Amino acid sequence: MSPSAKSDRRFEFRLDLHSGVPVYRQIIDHVLGGISTGSLKPGDQLPTVRQLAVDLAINPNTVVRAYRELEIREVLTTQQGTGTFITDKKPRVNEVERQRRVAQLAGELLARAGAEGITLQELLDYFTELQNEPNRRT
Amino acid sequence: MSPSAKSDRRFEFRLDLHSGVPVYRQIIDHVLGGISTGSLKPGDQLPTVRQLAVDLAINPNTVVRAYRELEIREVLTTQQGTGTFITDKKPRVNEVERQRRVAQLAGELLARAGAEGITLQELLDYFTELQNEPNRRT
DNA sequence: GACAGTGTATTATAAGACTAGTACACTAGC
DNA sequence: GCTAGTGTACTAGTCTTATAATACACTGTC
């Protein structure tokens, strides 16, 4: 249907209402995650405040809160009357620092997952599934 | 040093105050995970309400809430005046809940990564490297 | 200019998570 | 019995999260 130019597929949001994690927080994480996986690129437009509120069956104010926080972090920019877009990426830090950070993040994940009896393999399975079907629905 | 009988090592709790997950939920997940991995066995005593509250720098009421919920699920039993212990009954693993937790942990990682411009691919590379050289130092 | 669609701002309300403080009840060891 | 240590109960209050409703401001298109 939509003959869009940039990203044909819409960026799909998913919420877990039973997780205990605040909804606005889930939206933030989802956008950041989208950047990490590459399904969101600089210049991409995000769903409008009202549209996302309808899709997720939540209050527009909650979407606003998430978007605003991301804007403060310079992850996205808003243009009143137009929409909300992913910012051009900031310059990366040096490679050594970067690699150290990767190891740190990975280590933290494994520690927490391990404490809950979740294996690396399970996580890897999830990630690869994400790569194959980036916008999958539950 | 400690001449304990059953489990020499204390069961260690860790909180992630930045995850957005309610503290009492984290405690619950932690206990369930401990049972899942085998570090908590039937009959093991959990930290006392007051002690855990001190360790985690939280209110005793929050610990009580977590313990009570686990007691309702028959994961543990409390003996007033004595302590809190793991039940014989094994908690149902509930694959759905577990998968949700996997998605949650993975989502957090991706969010943190994305916030720093780290891609999923970089993380995957690191993980596979880990699997191939499990003895390597960070 | 009119209008539809966008983001923004404001106020009020409610529920949940957590803290603080106090008091009570039970158990084991002396 | 006394005491220290355990779980339990209760009330009150704060902060966070989310909703509801309304109004305003800006942009692009016709």
Coordinates of C-alpha atoms (C1' of nucleotides) in Angstrom, one line a residue:
Chain A
M1 CA 0.0 0.0 0.0
S2 CA 2.2 2.8 1.2
P3 CA 4.8 3.6 -1.5
S4 CA 7.0 5.3 1.1
A5 CA 10.5 6.3 0.2
K6 CA 12.7 5.8 3.2
S7 CA 11.5 2.9 5.3
D8 CA 8.7 1.0 3.8
R9 CA 7.8 -0.9 6.9
R10 CA 6.4 1.0 9.8
F11 CA 8.3 0.9 13.0
E12 CA 6.2 -1.3 15.2
F13 CA 5.9 -0.9 18.9
R14 CA 5.1 -3.6 21.4
L15 CA 4.2 -3.2 25.0
D16 CA 4.3 -5.6 27.9
L17 CA 1.6 -4.3 30.2
H18 CA 2.4 -7.0 32.8
S19 CA 6.1 -6.4 33.1
G20 CA 5.8 -3.6 35.7
V21 CA 8.0 -1.4 33.5
P22 CA 6.5 2.0 32.9
V23 CA 5.0 2.4 29.5
Y24 CA 6.8 5.6 28.7
R25 CA 10.0 3.8 29.6
Q26 CA 9.2 0.9 27.3
I27 CA 8.7 3.4 24.4
I28 CA 12.0 5.0 25.1
D29 CA 13.8 1.6 25.2
H30 CA 12.0 0.5 22.1
V31 CA 13.2 3.5 20.1
L32 CA 16.8 3.2 21.4
G33 CA 16.6 -0.5 20.6
G34 CA 15.4 0.2 17.1
I35 CA 18.5 2.4 16.6
S36 CA 20.7 -0.4 17.8
T37 CA 19.2 -3.0 15.6
G38 CA 19.2 -0.6 12.6
S39 CA 15.5 -0.6 12.1
L40 CA 15.5 3.1 12.9
K41 CA 17.9 5.3 11.0
P42 CA 18.6 9.1 11.2
G43 CA 15.8 11.0 9.5
D44 CA 13.2 8.4 10.0
Q45 CA 9.9 9.7 11.2
L46 CA 8.3 8.2 14.3
P47 CA 4.6 7.5 14.7
T48 CA 2.7 10.7 15.6
V49 CA 1.9 11.3 19.2
R50 CA -1.8 10.7 18.6
Q51 CA -1.4 7.7 16.3
L52 CA 1.0 5.9 18.7
A53 CA -1.4 6.6 21.6
V54 CA -4.2 5.0 19.6
D55 CA -2.1 2.0 18.5
L56 CA -0.9 1.2 22.0
A57 CA -4.2 2.1 23.6
I58 CA -2.6 4.6 25.9
N59 CA -2.8 8.2 26.7
P60 CA -1.2 10.7 24.3
N61 CA 0.5 12.3 27.3
T62 CA 2.4 9.1 27.9
V63 CA 3.8 9.2 24.4
V64 CA 4.7 12.8 24.8
R65 CA 6.6 12.1 27.9
A66 CA 8.6 9.4 26.1
Y67 CA 9.3 11.5 23.1
R68 CA 10.3 14.5 25.2
E69 CA 12.8 12.5 27.2
L70 CA 14.3 11.2 24.0
E71 CA 14.5 14.7 22.6
I72 CA 16.3 15.9 25.7
R73 CA 18.8 13.1 25.1
E74 CA 19.1 14.3 21.5
V75 CA 18.0 11.0 20.2
L76 CA 15.2 12.6 18.2
T77 CA 14.0 16.1 17.2
T78 CA 10.4 17.3 17.0
Q79 CA 9.1 19.8 14.6
Q80 CA 5.9 21.3 15.7
G81 CA 3.3 20.9 13.0
T82 CA 5.3 18.3 11.1
G83 CA 6.4 15.3 13.2
T84 CA 9.1 13.6 15.2
F85 CA 12.3 12.3 13.6
I86 CA 15.4 10.4 14.5
T87 CA 18.4 12.7 15.0
D88 CA 21.6 12.5 13.0
K89 CA 23.9 10.3 15.0
K90 CA 26.5 11.8 17.2
P91 CA 30.2 11.1 16.5
R92 CA 31.4 7.8 18.0
V93 CA 34.0 7.6 20.7
N94 CA 37.3 5.9 20.0
E95 CA 37.3 2.2 19.3
V96 CA 38.9 1.0 22.4
E97 CA 36.5 2.8 24.7
R98 CA 33.7 1.5 22.6
Q99 CA 34.8 -2.1 22.8
R100 CA 35.1 -1.8 26.5
R101 CA 31.6 -0.6 26.7
V102 CA 30.4 -3.5 24.7
A103 CA 32.0 -5.9 27.0
Q104 CA 30.6 -4.1 30.0
L105 CA 27.0 -4.1 28.7
A106 CA 27.3 -7.7 27.7
G107 CA 28.7 -8.6 31.1
E108 CA 26.0 -6.9 33.0
L109 CA 23.4 -8.7 30.9
L110 CA 24.9 -12.1 31.5
A111 CA 25.2 -11.4 35.2
R112 CA 21.5 -10.5 35.6
A113 CA 20.3 -13.2 33.2
G114 CA 22.4 -15.8 34.9
A115 CA 21.0 -14.9 38.3
E116 CA 17.5 -15.6 36.9
G117 CA 18.5 -18.8 35.3
I118 CA 18.5 -17.5 31.8
T119 CA 21.2 -18.7 29.5
L120 CA 23.2 -16.9 26.9
Q121 CA 21.8 -19.2 24.3
E122 CA 18.3 -18.2 25.0
L123 CA 19.3 -14.5 24.6
L124 CA 21.1 -15.2 21.4
D125 CA 18.1 -17.0 20.0
Y126 CA 16.0 -14.0 20.8
F127 CA 18.4 -11.6 19.2
T128 CA 18.7 -13.6 16.0
E129 CA 15.0 -13.8 15.8
L130 CA 14.9 -10.1 16.1
Q131 CA 17.3 -9.7 13.2
N132 CA 15.3 -11.9 11.0
E133 CA 11.9 -10.4 11.7
P134 CA 12.6 -7.0 13.1
N135 CA 9.0 -5.9 13.2
R136 CA 7.4 -9.1 14.3
R137 CA 4.1 -9.1 16.0
T138 CA 3.2 -11.2 19.0
Chain B
M1 CA 35.3 -19.5 57.7
S2 CA 31.6 -19.8 58.2
P3 CA 30.9 -23.4 59.3
S4 CA 27.4 -23.4 57.9
A5 CA 25.8 -26.7 57.0
K6 CA 23.6 -26.4 54.0
S7 CA 24.7 -23.7 51.7
D8 CA 27.9 -22.1 52.6
R9 CA 27.6 -19.1 50.3
R10 CA 24.8 -16.7 51.0
F11 CA 22.3 -16.1 48.3
E12 CA 23.2 -12.8 46.9
F13 CA 20.7 -10.3 45.7
R14 CA 21.4 -7.6 43.2
L15 CA 19.1 -4.8 42.2
D16 CA 19.1 -2.7 39.0
L17 CA 17.6 0.6 40.1
H18 CA 17.7 1.9 36.6
S19 CA 15.8 -0.8 34.9
G20 CA 12.3 0.6 35.7
V21 CA 11.3 -2.8 37.1
P22 CA 9.7 -2.5 40.5
V23 CA 12.1 -3.6 43.3
Y24 CA 9.7 -6.1 44.7
R25 CA 9.4 -7.7 41.3
Q26 CA 13.1 -7.9 41.0
I27 CA 13.3 -9.8 44.3
I28 CA 10.7 -12.2 43.1
D29 CA 12.5 -12.9 39.9
H30 CA 15.7 -13.3 41.7
V31 CA 14.4 -15.9 44.0
L32 CA 12.7 -17.8 41.2
G33 CA 15.9 -17.7 39.2
G34 CA 17.9 -18.9 42.2
I35 CA 15.6 -21.9 42.4
S36 CA 15.9 -22.4 38.7
T37 CA 19.6 -22.5 38.7
G38 CA 19.8 -24.6 41.8
S39 CA 21.5 -22.1 44.0
L40 CA 18.4 -22.1 46.1
K41 CA 17.2 -25.5 47.2
P42 CA 14.2 -26.6 49.2
G43 CA 14.7 -25.9 52.9
D44 CA 17.2 -23.1 52.3
Q45 CA 16.6 -20.1 54.4
L46 CA 16.3 -16.7 52.7
P47 CA 17.7 -13.5 54.1
T48 CA 15.6 -12.1 56.8
V49 CA 13.2 -9.3 56.0
R50 CA 15.2 -6.7 57.9
Q51 CA 18.6 -7.9 56.7
L52 CA 17.7 -7.9 53.1
A53 CA 16.1 -4.5 53.5
V54 CA 19.4 -3.2 54.9
D55 CA 21.5 -5.0 52.2
L56 CA 19.5 -3.6 49.4
A57 CA 19.0 -0.2 51.1
I58 CA 15.2 -0.5 50.7
N59 CA 12.2 -0.5 53.1
P60 CA 11.4 -3.7 54.9
N61 CA 7.8 -3.4 53.6
T62 CA 9.1 -3.9 50.1
V63 CA 10.8 -7.1 51.1
V64 CA 7.7 -8.3 52.8
R65 CA 5.7 -7.7 49.7
A66 CA 8.0 -9.8 47.6
Y67 CA 8.1 -12.6 50.1
R68 CA 4.4 -12.6 50.6
E69 CA 3.7 -12.9 46.9
L70 CA 6.1 -15.8 46.7
E71 CA 4.4 -17.4 49.7
I72 CA 1.1 -17.1 47.9
R73 CA 2.7 -18.9 45.0
E74 CA 3.9 -21.5 47.4
V75 CA 7.5 -20.9 46.4
L76 CA 8.4 -20.3 50.0
T77 CA 7.0 -20.6 53.5
T78 CA 7.4 -18.3 56.4
Q79 CA 7.6 -19.3 60.0
Q80 CA 6.9 -16.4 62.3
G81 CA 9.8 -16.0 64.7
T82 CA 12.1 -18.2 62.7
G83 CA 12.5 -17.2 59.1
T84 CA 11.6 -17.7 55.5
F85 CA 12.4 -20.9 53.7
I86 CA 12.2 -22.4 50.2
T87 CA 9.4 -24.9 49.8
D88 CA 9.7 -28.4 48.4
K89 CA 7.2 -27.5 45.7
K90 CA 8.9 -26.5 42.5
P91 CA 7.5 -23.3 41.0
R92 CA 6.0 -23.9 37.6
V93 CA 8.5 -22.6 35.1
N94 CA 5.8 -21.1 32.8
E95 CA 7.6 -20.7 29.5
V96 CA 5.6 -17.7 28.6
E97 CA 6.7 -15.7 31.6
R98 CA 10.2 -16.8 31.1
Q99 CA 10.2 -15.8 27.5
R100 CA 8.9 -12.4 28.5
R101 CA 11.8 -12.0 30.9
V102 CA 14.2 -12.8 28.1
A103 CA 12.6 -10.2 25.9
Q104 CA 12.8 -7.7 28.7
L105 CA 16.4 -8.3 29.5
A106 CA 17.3 -8.2 25.8
G107 CA 15.3 -5.0 25.3
E108 CA 17.1 -3.3 28.1
L109 CA 20.4 -4.2 26.6
L110 CA 19.5 -3.0 23.2
A111 CA 18.2 0.3 24.7
R112 CA 21.4 0.9 26.5
A113 CA 23.4 0.0 23.5
G114 CA 21.4 2.1 21.1
A115 CA 21.7 5.1 23.4
E116 CA 25.5 4.9 22.9
G117 CA 25.4 4.1 19.2
I118 CA 26.3 0.5 19.7
T119 CA 24.7 -1.8 17.3
L120 CA 23.2 -5.2 17.8
Q121 CA 25.7 -6.7 15.5
E122 CA 28.6 -5.5 17.6
L123 CA 27.0 -7.2 20.6
L124 CA 26.4 -10.4 18.7
D125 CA 30.0 -10.4 17.6
Y126 CA 31.2 -10.1 21.1
F127 CA 28.9 -12.9 22.3
T128 CA 30.0 -15.3 19.7
E129 CA 33.6 -14.5 20.5
L130 CA 32.8 -15.2 24.1
Q131 CA 31.4 -18.6 23.2
N132 CA 34.5 -19.5 21.2
E133 CA 37.0 -18.4 23.8
P134 CA 35.2 -18.8 27.1
N135 CA 38.4 -18.4 29.1
R136 CA 39.4 -15.0 27.6
R137 CA 39.9 -12.1 29.9
T138 CA 38.0 -8.8 29.4
Chain C
dG1 C1' -7.7 32.0 4.4
dA2 C1' -9.4 27.5 5.7
dC3 C1' -8.3 23.2 7.3
dA4 C1' -6.4 19.0 8.7
dG5 C1' -2.6 17.2 10.9
dT6 C1' 1.2 17.9 13.7
dG7 C1' 3.5 18.9 18.5
dT8 C1' 2.7 21.6 23.1
dA9 C1' 0.7 23.0 27.5
dT10 C1' -2.3 22.8 31.5
dT11 C1' -5.1 21.1 35.2
dA12 C1' -7.3 17.5 37.8
dT13 C1' -7.7 12.8 39.2
dA14 C1' -6.4 8.1 40.3
dA15 C1' -3.6 4.1 41.1
dG16 C1' 0.8 1.9 42.2
dA17 C1' 5.4 1.7 44.4
dC18 C1' 8.0 2.9 48.1
dT19 C1' 9.1 4.9 52.5
dA20 C1' 8.6 5.9 57.5
dG21 C1' 7.3 4.8 61.9
dT22 C1' 5.1 2.1 65.2
dA23 C1' 3.4 -1.8 67.3
dC24 C1' 2.4 -6.6 67.8
dA25 C1' 3.2 -11.9 67.7
dC26 C1' 5.9 -15.8 67.6
dT27 C1' 10.4 -18.7 68.4
dA28 C1' 14.8 -20.1 70.1
dG29 C1' 18.4 -19.7 73.4
dC30 C1' 20.0 -18.2 77.8
Chain D
dG1 C1' 11.0 -15.5 82.5
dC2 C1' 13.9 -12.6 79.7
dT3 C1' 15.7 -11.3 75.5
dA4 C1' 17.2 -11.1 70.8
dG5 C1' 15.7 -12.1 66.5
dT6 C1' 12.2 -13.4 63.5
dG7 C1' 7.7 -12.4 60.7
dT8 C1' 3.3 -9.5 60.7
dA9 C1' 0.1 -5.6 60.7
dC10 C1' -1.3 -1.0 60.3
dT11 C1' -1.5 3.9 59.2
dA12 C1' 0.2 7.8 56.9
dG13 C1' 2.6 10.1 53.5
dT14 C1' 5.4 11.0 49.1
dC15 C1' 6.7 10.3 44.5
dT16 C1' 5.9 8.2 40.1
dT17 C1' 3.0 6.8 36.5
dA18 C1' -0.9 7.1 33.8
dT19 C1' -5.4 8.9 32.5
dA20 C1' -8.9 12.5 31.1
dA21 C1' -10.2 16.6 29.1
dT22 C1' -9.3 20.9 27.1
dA23 C1' -7.0 24.4 24.8
dC24 C1' -3.2 26.4 22.1
dA25 C1' 0.6 26.8 18.4
dC26 C1' 2.8 25.6 14.3
dT27 C1' 3.1 23.5 9.3
dG28 C1' 1.8 22.0 4.8
dT29 C1' -1.8 21.7 1.4
dC30 C1' -5.8 23.1 -0.8

